[in-house]
mmCIF file of N, CA and C in Angstrom:
data_model
loop_
_atom_site.group_PDB
_atom_site.id
_atom_site.type_symbol
_atom_site.label_atom_id
_atom_site.label_comp_id
_atom_site.label_asym_id
_atom_site.label_seq_id
_atom_site.Cartn_x
_atom_site.Cartn_y
_atom_site.Cartn_z
ATOM 1 N N UNK A 1 0.910 -1.073 0.000
ATOM 2 C CA UNK A 1 0.040 0.071 -0.026
ATOM 3 C C UNK A 1 1.023 1.172 -0.116
ATOM 4 N N UNK A 2 0.896 1.875 -1.088
ATOM 5 C CA UNK A 2 1.670 2.998 -1.326
ATOM 6 C C UNK A 2 0.794 4.344 -1.204
ATOM 7 N N UNK A 3 1.116 5.259 -0.446
ATOM 8 C CA UNK A 3 0.247 6.349 -0.322
ATOM 9 C C UNK A 3 0.144 7.093 -1.705
ATOM 10 N N UNK A 4 -0.926 7.695 -2.141
ATOM 11 C CA UNK A 4 -1.380 8.445 -3.267
ATOM 12 C C UNK A 4 -1.289 7.542 -4.513
ATOM 13 N N UNK A 5 -1.475 6.400 -4.110
ATOM 14 C CA UNK A 5 -1.559 5.332 -5.397
ATOM 15 C C UNK A 5 -2.980 4.514 -5.237
ATOM 16 N N UNK A 6 -3.339 3.683 -6.188
ATOM 17 C CA UNK A 6 -4.448 2.937 -6.170
ATOM 18 C C UNK A 6 -4.049 1.362 -5.980
ATOM 19 N N UNK A 7 -2.679 1.215 -5.577
ATOM 20 C CA UNK A 7 -2.173 0.014 -5.287
ATOM 21 C C UNK A 7 -3.126 -0.885 -4.514
ATOM 22 N N UNK A 8 -3.446 -2.092 -4.894
ATOM 23 C CA UNK A 8 -4.402 -3.028 -3.967
ATOM 24 C C UNK A 8 -3.703 -3.294 -2.685
ATOM 25 N N UNK A 9 -4.445 -3.630 -1.576
ATOM 26 C CA UNK A 9 -4.074 -4.007 -0.332
ATOM 27 C C UNK A 9 -4.611 -5.307 -0.049
ATOM 28 N N UNK A 10 -3.543 -6.326 0.102
ATOM 29 C CA UNK A 10 -3.842 -7.423 0.725
ATOM 30 C C UNK A 10 -3.362 -7.820 2.003
ATOM 31 N N UNK A 11 -4.436 -7.744 2.934
ATOM 32 C CA UNK A 11 -4.342 -7.736 4.424
ATOM 33 C C UNK A 11 -3.187 -8.821 4.777
ATOM 34 N N UNK A 12 -3.612 -9.990 4.352
ATOM 35 C CA UNK A 12 -2.834 -11.249 4.853
ATOM 36 C C UNK A 12 -1.473 -11.202 4.496
ATOM 37 N N UNK A 13 -1.117 -10.743 3.360
ATOM 38 C CA UNK A 13 0.269 -10.746 2.936
ATOM 39 C C UNK A 13 0.952 -9.331 3.582
ATOM 40 N N UNK A 14 0.316 -8.287 4.024
ATOM 41 C CA UNK A 14 0.988 -7.379 4.725
ATOM 42 C C UNK A 14 1.153 -7.743 6.109
ATOM 43 N N UNK A 15 0.352 -8.392 6.693
ATOM 44 C CA UNK A 15 0.169 -9.025 8.137
ATOM 45 C C UNK A 15 1.451 -9.768 8.175
ATOM 46 N N UNK A 16 1.571 -10.798 7.239
ATOM 47 C CA UNK A 16 2.612 -11.819 7.317
ATOM 48 C C UNK A 16 3.972 -11.093 7.139
ATOM 49 N N UNK A 17 4.036 -10.056 6.320
ATOM 50 C CA UNK A 17 5.376 -9.287 6.124
ATOM 51 C C UNK A 17 5.743 -8.472 7.529
ATOM 52 N N UNK A 18 4.724 -7.882 7.999
ATOM 53 C CA UNK A 18 4.992 -7.227 9.337
ATOM 54 C C UNK A 18 5.492 -8.209 10.278
ATOM 55 N N UNK A 19 4.701 -9.574 10.454
ATOM 56 C CA UNK A 19 5.263 -10.610 11.478
ATOM 57 C C UNK A 19 6.638 -10.924 11.068
ATOM 58 N N UNK A 20 6.792 -11.140 9.821
ATOM 59 C CA UNK A 20 8.277 -11.493 9.278
ATOM 60 C C UNK A 20 9.336 -10.740 9.747
ATOM 61 N N UNK A 21 9.056 -9.386 9.680
ATOM 62 C CA UNK A 21 10.095 -8.356 10.159
ATOM 63 C C UNK A 21 10.262 -8.508 11.686
ATOM 64 N N UNK A 22 9.044 -8.624 12.428
ATOM 65 C CA UNK A 22 9.067 -8.785 13.960
ATOM 66 C C UNK A 22 9.966 -9.950 14.336
ATOM 67 N N UNK A 23 9.838 -11.129 13.397
ATOM 68 C CA UNK A 23 10.352 -12.322 13.857
ATOM 69 C C UNK A 23 11.824 -12.444 13.264
ATOM 70 N N UNK A 24 12.298 -11.428 12.627
ATOM 71 C CA UNK A 24 13.658 -11.460 12.003
ATOM 72 C C UNK A 24 14.633 -11.423 13.185
ATOM 73 N N UNK A 25 15.857 -11.656 12.800
ATOM 74 C CA UNK A 25 16.901 -11.724 13.760
ATOM 75 C C UNK A 25 17.138 -10.216 14.423
ATOM 76 N N UNK A 26 16.755 -9.206 13.524
ATOM 77 C CA UNK A 26 16.809 -7.810 14.091
ATOM 78 C C UNK A 26 16.039 -7.618 15.280
ATOM 79 N N UNK A 27 14.901 -8.190 15.390
ATOM 80 C CA UNK A 27 13.869 -7.881 16.440
ATOM 81 C C UNK A 27 13.507 -9.221 17.311
ATOM 82 N N UNK A 28 13.557 -10.370 16.726
ATOM 83 C CA UNK A 28 13.284 -11.348 17.694
ATOM 84 C C UNK A 28 12.085 -11.204 18.625
ATOM 85 N N UNK A 29 10.985 -10.750 18.170
ATOM 86 C CA UNK A 29 9.802 -10.678 18.871
ATOM 87 C C UNK A 29 9.078 -12.048 19.030
ATOM 88 N N UNK A 30 8.650 -12.345 19.997
ATOM 89 C CA UNK A 30 8.075 -13.788 20.468
ATOM 90 C C UNK A 30 6.866 -13.870 19.623
ATOM 91 N N UNK A 31 6.614 -15.163 19.376
ATOM 92 C CA UNK A 31 5.321 -15.577 18.608
ATOM 93 C C UNK A 31 3.994 -15.088 19.040
ATOM 94 N N UNK A 32 4.112 -14.925 20.433
ATOM 95 C CA UNK A 32 2.677 -14.641 20.975
ATOM 96 C C UNK A 32 2.409 -13.218 20.734
ATOM 97 N N UNK A 33 3.326 -12.540 20.317
ATOM 98 C CA UNK A 33 3.039 -10.953 19.868
ATOM 99 C C UNK A 33 2.690 -10.708 18.328
ATOM 100 N N UNK A 34 2.846 -11.779 17.514
ATOM 101 C CA UNK A 34 2.696 -11.672 16.090
ATOM 102 C C UNK A 34 1.051 -11.477 16.017
ATOM 103 N N UNK A 35 0.731 -10.916 14.975
ATOM 104 C CA UNK A 35 -0.669 -10.417 14.620
ATOM 105 C C UNK A 35 -1.350 -11.763 13.817
ATOM 106 N N UNK A 36 -2.440 -12.289 14.209
ATOM 107 C CA UNK A 36 -3.220 -13.247 13.726
ATOM 108 C C UNK A 36 -3.998 -12.699 12.359
ATOM 109 N N UNK A 37 -4.387 -13.585 11.467
ATOM 110 C CA UNK A 37 -5.433 -13.159 10.404
ATOM 111 C C UNK A 37 -6.631 -12.065 10.765
ATOM 112 N N UNK A 38 -7.034 -12.266 11.907
ATOM 113 C CA UNK A 38 -8.092 -11.523 12.294
ATOM 114 C C UNK A 38 -7.789 -10.499 13.413
ATOM 115 N N UNK A 39 -6.489 -9.925 13.335
ATOM 116 C CA UNK A 39 -6.247 -9.082 14.198
ATOM 117 C C UNK A 39 -7.100 -7.738 14.069
ATOM 118 N N UNK A 40 -7.514 -7.551 12.769
ATOM 119 C CA UNK A 40 -8.387 -6.575 12.274
ATOM 120 C C UNK A 40 -9.996 -7.196 12.084
ATOM 121 N N UNK A 41 -10.956 -6.618 12.279
ATOM 122 C CA UNK A 41 -12.128 -7.426 12.146
ATOM 123 C C UNK A 41 -12.364 -7.856 10.682
ATOM 124 N N UNK A 42 -13.171 -8.577 10.581
ATOM 125 C CA UNK A 42 -13.663 -9.271 9.272
ATOM 126 C C UNK A 42 -14.255 -8.243 8.327
ATOM 127 N N UNK A 43 -14.897 -7.539 8.965
ATOM 128 C CA UNK A 43 -15.574 -6.216 8.141
ATOM 129 C C UNK A 43 -14.246 -5.248 7.594
ATOM 130 N N UNK A 44 -13.371 -5.087 8.536
ATOM 131 C CA UNK A 44 -12.492 -4.355 7.845
ATOM 132 C C UNK A 44 -11.514 -4.891 6.972
ATOM 133 N N UNK A 45 -11.411 -6.129 6.925
ATOM 134 C CA UNK A 45 -10.567 -6.762 6.140
ATOM 135 C C UNK A 45 -11.326 -7.625 4.888
ATOM 136 N N UNK A 46 -12.544 -7.202 4.887
ATOM 137 C CA UNK A 46 -13.372 -7.708 3.732
ATOM 138 C C UNK A 46 -12.580 -7.495 2.389
ATOM 139 N N UNK A 47 -12.761 -8.585 1.654
ATOM 140 C CA UNK A 47 -11.664 -8.618 0.275
ATOM 141 C C UNK A 47 -12.568 -9.029 -0.771
ATOM 142 N N UNK A 48 -12.004 -8.655 -1.849
ATOM 143 C CA UNK A 48 -12.583 -9.089 -3.441
ATOM 144 C C UNK A 48 -12.176 -10.626 -3.626
ATOM 145 N N UNK A 49 -12.478 -11.014 -4.853
ATOM 146 C CA UNK A 49 -12.084 -12.407 -5.174
ATOM 147 C C UNK A 49 -10.642 -12.425 -5.358
ATOM 148 N N UNK A 50 -9.863 -11.478 -5.564
ATOM 149 C CA UNK A 50 -8.406 -11.578 -5.540
ATOM 150 C C UNK A 50 -7.689 -11.059 -4.234
ATOM 151 N N UNK A 51 -8.436 -11.189 -3.213
ATOM 152 C CA UNK A 51 -7.988 -11.106 -1.606
ATOM 153 C C UNK A 51 -7.648 -9.729 -1.518
ATOM 154 N N UNK A 52 -8.167 -8.714 -2.110
ATOM 155 C CA UNK A 52 -7.676 -7.329 -2.076
ATOM 156 C C UNK A 52 -8.877 -6.527 -1.203
ATOM 157 N N UNK A 53 -8.301 -5.776 -0.341
ATOM 158 C CA UNK A 53 -9.343 -5.127 0.599
ATOM 159 C C UNK A 53 -10.158 -4.136 -0.364
ATOM 160 N N UNK A 54 -11.427 -4.301 0.158
ATOM 161 C CA UNK A 54 -12.581 -3.530 -0.505
ATOM 162 C C UNK A 54 -12.662 -2.122 -0.300
ATOM 163 N N UNK A 55 -12.764 -1.985 1.110
ATOM 164 C CA UNK A 55 -12.859 -0.633 1.554
ATOM 165 C C UNK A 55 -11.654 -0.009 1.937
ATOM 166 N N UNK A 56 -10.709 0.532 1.286
ATOM 167 C CA UNK A 56 -9.413 0.944 1.528
ATOM 168 C C UNK A 56 -9.388 1.889 2.607
ATOM 169 N N UNK A 57 -10.357 2.932 2.455
ATOM 170 C CA UNK A 57 -10.272 4.001 3.456
ATOM 171 C C UNK A 57 -10.553 3.626 4.927
ATOM 172 N N UNK A 58 -11.619 2.462 5.010
ATOM 173 C CA UNK A 58 -11.857 2.052 6.360
ATOM 174 C C UNK A 58 -10.709 1.236 6.905
ATOM 175 N N UNK A 59 -9.932 0.384 6.054
ATOM 176 C CA UNK A 59 -8.874 -0.439 6.179
ATOM 177 C C UNK A 59 -7.518 0.430 6.603
ATOM 178 N N UNK A 60 -7.497 1.679 6.019
ATOM 179 C CA UNK A 60 -6.343 2.509 6.360
ATOM 180 C C UNK A 60 -6.494 3.104 7.704
ATOM 181 N N UNK A 61 -7.668 3.594 8.143
ATOM 182 C CA UNK A 61 -8.135 4.120 9.344
ATOM 183 C C UNK A 61 -7.877 3.210 10.592
ATOM 184 N N UNK A 62 -8.158 1.632 10.110
ATOM 185 C CA UNK A 62 -8.156 0.679 11.053
ATOM 186 C C UNK A 62 -6.592 0.278 11.315
ATOM 187 N N UNK A 63 -5.966 0.410 10.258
ATOM 188 C CA UNK A 63 -4.483 -0.010 10.322
ATOM 189 C C UNK A 63 -3.636 0.997 10.986
ATOM 190 N N UNK A 64 -3.983 2.193 11.176
ATOM 191 C CA UNK A 64 -3.339 3.112 11.693
ATOM 192 C C UNK A 64 -3.676 3.148 13.340
ATOM 193 N N UNK A 65 -5.043 2.974 13.656
ATOM 194 C CA UNK A 65 -5.337 3.111 14.846
ATOM 195 C C UNK A 65 -5.214 1.633 15.830
ATOM 196 N N UNK A 66 -5.053 0.729 15.031
ATOM 197 C CA UNK A 66 -5.083 -0.708 15.599
ATOM 198 C C UNK A 66 -3.649 -1.275 15.198
ATOM 199 N N UNK A 67 -3.116 -1.368 14.004
ATOM 200 C CA UNK A 67 -1.911 -2.037 13.763
ATOM 201 C C UNK A 67 -0.768 -1.170 14.102
ATOM 202 N N UNK A 68 -0.645 -0.118 13.796
ATOM 203 C CA UNK A 68 0.466 0.937 13.943
ATOM 204 C C UNK A 68 0.543 1.181 15.601
ATOM 205 N N UNK A 69 -0.808 1.370 16.271
ATOM 206 C CA UNK A 69 -0.643 1.665 17.679
ATOM 207 C C UNK A 69 -0.154 0.444 18.251
ATOM 208 N N UNK A 70 -0.605 -0.797 18.070
ATOM 209 C CA UNK A 70 -0.209 -1.992 18.678
ATOM 210 C C UNK A 70 1.516 -2.149 18.521
ATOM 211 N N UNK A 71 1.885 -1.760 17.329
ATOM 212 C CA UNK A 71 3.210 -2.103 17.000
ATOM 213 C C UNK A 71 4.106 -1.029 17.884
ATOM 214 N N UNK A 72 3.652 0.221 17.814
ATOM 215 C CA UNK A 72 4.409 1.174 18.337
ATOM 216 C C UNK A 72 4.361 1.240 20.145
ATOM 217 N N UNK A 73 3.143 0.785 20.498
ATOM 218 C CA UNK A 73 3.004 0.986 21.948
ATOM 219 C C UNK A 73 3.270 -0.322 22.589
ATOM 220 N N UNK A 74 3.290 -1.617 21.906
ATOM 221 C CA UNK A 74 3.476 -2.830 22.549
ATOM 222 C C UNK A 74 4.564 -3.602 21.897
ATOM 223 N N UNK A 75 4.130 -4.101 20.810
ATOM 224 C CA UNK A 75 5.055 -5.254 20.127
ATOM 225 C C UNK A 75 6.442 -4.863 20.001
ATOM 226 N N UNK A 76 6.620 -3.767 19.331
ATOM 227 C CA UNK A 76 7.995 -3.324 19.076
ATOM 228 C C UNK A 76 8.484 -2.016 19.836
ATOM 229 N N UNK A 77 7.785 -1.873 20.997
ATOM 230 C CA UNK A 77 7.940 -0.693 21.793
ATOM 231 C C UNK A 77 9.393 -0.418 21.868
ATOM 232 N N UNK A 78 10.270 -1.323 22.319
ATOM 233 C CA UNK A 78 11.796 -1.010 22.546
ATOM 234 C C UNK A 78 12.519 -0.771 21.382
ATOM 235 N N UNK A 79 12.047 -1.260 20.279
ATOM 236 C CA UNK A 79 12.861 -0.956 19.096
ATOM 237 C C UNK A 79 12.095 -0.259 17.962
ATOM 238 N N UNK A 80 11.226 0.774 18.384
ATOM 239 C CA UNK A 80 10.246 1.099 17.450
ATOM 240 C C UNK A 80 10.959 2.127 16.251
ATOM 241 N N UNK A 81 12.051 2.827 16.934
ATOM 242 C CA UNK A 81 12.911 3.602 16.087
ATOM 243 C C UNK A 81 13.577 2.793 14.938
ATOM 244 N N UNK A 82 13.914 1.621 15.283
ATOM 245 C CA UNK A 82 14.542 0.850 14.260
ATOM 246 C C UNK A 82 13.313 0.161 13.265
ATOM 247 N N UNK A 83 12.261 -0.243 13.965
ATOM 248 C CA UNK A 83 11.205 -0.957 13.252
ATOM 249 C C UNK A 83 10.443 0.103 12.266
ATOM 250 N N UNK A 84 10.339 1.297 12.609
ATOM 251 C CA UNK A 84 9.511 2.293 11.719
ATOM 252 C C UNK A 84 10.873 3.067 11.017
ATOM 253 N N UNK A 85 11.829 2.309 10.679
ATOM 254 C CA UNK A 85 13.091 2.964 10.051
ATOM 255 C C UNK A 85 12.887 3.895 8.842
ATOM 256 N N UNK A 86 11.742 3.600 8.316
ATOM 257 C CA UNK A 86 11.467 4.716 7.062
ATOM 258 C C UNK A 86 10.944 6.128 7.587
ATOM 259 N N UNK A 87 10.481 6.315 8.863
ATOM 260 C CA UNK A 87 9.726 7.363 9.213
ATOM 261 C C UNK A 87 10.884 8.300 9.640
ATOM 262 N N UNK A 88 10.757 9.617 9.160
ATOM 263 C CA UNK A 88 11.608 10.496 9.511
ATOM 264 C C UNK A 88 11.435 11.001 11.006
ATOM 265 N N UNK A 89 10.447 10.727 11.683
ATOM 266 C CA UNK A 89 10.272 11.136 13.018
ATOM 267 C C UNK A 89 9.364 9.839 13.617
ATOM 268 N N UNK A 90 9.982 9.267 14.580
ATOM 269 C CA UNK A 90 9.533 8.162 15.486
ATOM 270 C C UNK A 90 9.173 8.487 16.810
ATOM 271 N N UNK A 91 9.369 9.708 17.109
ATOM 272 C CA UNK A 91 9.204 10.246 18.422
ATOM 273 C C UNK A 91 7.804 9.999 19.023
ATOM 274 N N UNK A 92 6.751 10.135 18.166
ATOM 275 C CA UNK A 92 5.403 10.154 18.462
ATOM 276 C C UNK A 92 4.677 9.238 17.685
ATOM 277 N N UNK A 93 3.770 8.566 18.272
ATOM 278 C CA UNK A 93 2.783 7.716 17.406
ATOM 279 C C UNK A 93 2.005 8.417 16.388
ATOM 280 N N UNK A 94 1.709 9.712 16.726
ATOM 281 C CA UNK A 94 1.093 10.634 15.521
ATOM 282 C C UNK A 94 1.926 10.717 14.235
ATOM 283 N N UNK A 95 3.172 10.972 14.587
ATOM 284 C CA UNK A 95 4.109 11.139 13.539
ATOM 285 C C UNK A 95 4.363 9.984 12.803
ATOM 286 N N UNK A 96 4.323 8.929 13.307
ATOM 287 C CA UNK A 96 4.353 7.414 12.350
ATOM 288 C C UNK A 96 3.217 7.430 11.588
ATOM 289 N N UNK A 97 1.840 7.909 12.322
ATOM 290 C CA UNK A 97 0.617 7.774 11.348
ATOM 291 C C UNK A 97 0.865 8.839 10.263
ATOM 292 N N UNK A 98 1.335 10.060 10.401
ATOM 293 C CA UNK A 98 1.424 10.905 9.547
ATOM 294 C C UNK A 98 2.306 10.526 8.363
ATOM 295 N N UNK A 99 3.538 10.057 8.806
ATOM 296 C CA UNK A 99 4.456 9.376 7.746
ATOM 297 C C UNK A 99 3.610 8.326 6.747
ATOM 298 N N UNK A 100 2.999 7.502 7.385
ATOM 299 C CA UNK A 100 2.288 6.549 6.834
ATOM 300 C C UNK A 100 1.331 7.071 5.845
ATOM 301 N N UNK A 101 0.569 8.077 6.123
ATOM 302 C CA UNK A 101 -0.464 8.775 5.217
ATOM 303 C C UNK A 101 0.434 9.308 3.837
ATOM 304 N N UNK A 102 1.736 9.621 4.110
ATOM 305 C CA UNK A 102 2.589 10.030 2.981
ATOM 306 C C UNK A 102 3.347 8.699 2.219
ATOM 307 N N UNK A 103 3.788 7.972 3.178
ATOM 308 C CA UNK A 103 4.661 6.774 2.667
ATOM 309 C C UNK A 103 4.142 5.577 2.430
ATOM 310 N N UNK A 104 2.939 5.272 3.184
ATOM 311 C CA UNK A 104 2.412 3.896 3.113
ATOM 312 C C UNK A 104 3.378 2.886 3.872
ATOM 313 N N UNK A 105 3.582 1.834 3.231
ATOM 314 C CA UNK A 105 4.332 0.726 3.933
ATOM 315 C C UNK A 105 5.964 1.023 3.882
ATOM 316 N N UNK A 106 6.433 2.229 3.427
ATOM 317 C CA UNK A 106 7.679 2.484 3.291
ATOM 318 C C UNK A 106 8.137 2.920 4.869
ATOM 319 N N UNK A 107 7.179 3.127 5.602
ATOM 320 C CA UNK A 107 7.518 3.320 6.980
ATOM 321 C C UNK A 107 8.276 2.473 7.719
ATOM 322 N N UNK A 108 8.087 1.179 7.207
ATOM 323 C CA UNK A 108 8.713 0.074 7.724
ATOM 324 C C UNK A 108 10.185 -0.129 7.251
ATOM 325 N N UNK A 109 10.680 0.854 6.565
ATOM 326 C CA UNK A 109 12.041 0.756 6.023
ATOM 327 C C UNK A 109 12.158 0.680 4.435
ATOM 328 N N UNK A 110 13.310 1.042 3.933
ATOM 329 C CA UNK A 110 13.506 1.024 2.660
ATOM 330 C C UNK A 110 13.652 -0.415 1.972
ATOM 331 N N UNK A 111 13.958 -1.337 2.645
ATOM 332 C CA UNK A 111 14.012 -2.873 2.345
ATOM 333 C C UNK A 111 12.773 -3.566 2.489
ATOM 334 N N UNK A 112 12.006 -3.080 3.421
ATOM 335 C CA UNK A 112 10.730 -3.757 3.646
ATOM 336 C C UNK A 112 10.010 -4.634 2.643
ATOM 337 N N UNK A 113 9.743 -3.740 1.661
ATOM 338 C CA UNK A 113 8.747 -4.345 0.440
ATOM 339 C C UNK A 113 9.441 -5.497 -0.018
ATOM 340 N N UNK A 114 10.872 -5.286 -0.331
ATOM 341 C CA UNK A 114 11.556 -6.425 -1.279
ATOM 342 C C UNK A 114 11.878 -7.630 -0.202
ATOM 343 N N UNK A 115 12.135 -7.140 0.977
ATOM 344 C CA UNK A 115 12.772 -8.178 1.798
ATOM 345 C C UNK A 115 11.395 -9.051 2.628
ATOM 346 N N UNK A 116 10.297 -8.473 2.638
ATOM 347 C CA UNK A 116 9.410 -9.251 3.454
ATOM 348 C C UNK A 116 8.075 -9.117 2.592
ATOM 349 N N UNK A 117 7.532 -7.962 2.293
ATOM 350 C CA UNK A 117 6.253 -7.885 1.598
ATOM 351 C C UNK A 117 6.164 -8.565 0.193
ATOM 352 N N UNK A 118 7.006 -8.606 -0.653
ATOM 353 C CA UNK A 118 7.211 -9.162 -1.961
ATOM 354 C C UNK A 118 7.512 -10.662 -1.934
ATOM 355 N N UNK A 119 7.881 -11.141 -0.806
ATOM 356 C CA UNK A 119 8.180 -12.589 -0.522
ATOM 357 C C UNK A 119 7.033 -13.429 -0.660
ATOM 358 N N UNK A 120 7.097 -14.629 -1.380
ATOM 359 C CA UNK A 120 5.891 -15.453 -1.638
ATOM 360 C C UNK A 120 5.793 -16.137 -0.298
ATOM 361 N N UNK A 121 4.618 -16.919 -0.026
ATOM 362 C CA UNK A 121 4.333 -17.585 1.090
ATOM 363 C C UNK A 121 5.165 -18.673 1.120
#
């Protein structure tokens, strides 16, 4: 999901990529902190026949208020500056959300897409 584009959003793929980064040797987040497929409600992640999110606006709103908040305040709290390495300012949760509005998944760093998101299951 890149800000300013109509790139389709596939929740499960994005969730697995974030989990993979959390599980990587750089972070070593315990399995119980990883996000399950229904971390966001079924209504929010409702998808079309190609597994792409139908209501992108609602998804993005929930992604910021639930996923980014969870990562920032809990799962990667100790390493949030490194986890959100693509953000110019990681000092506040709101700054990470603002960066997400502009950058999309690039907030997770310059290599996140090719290292985690574009990987096949």
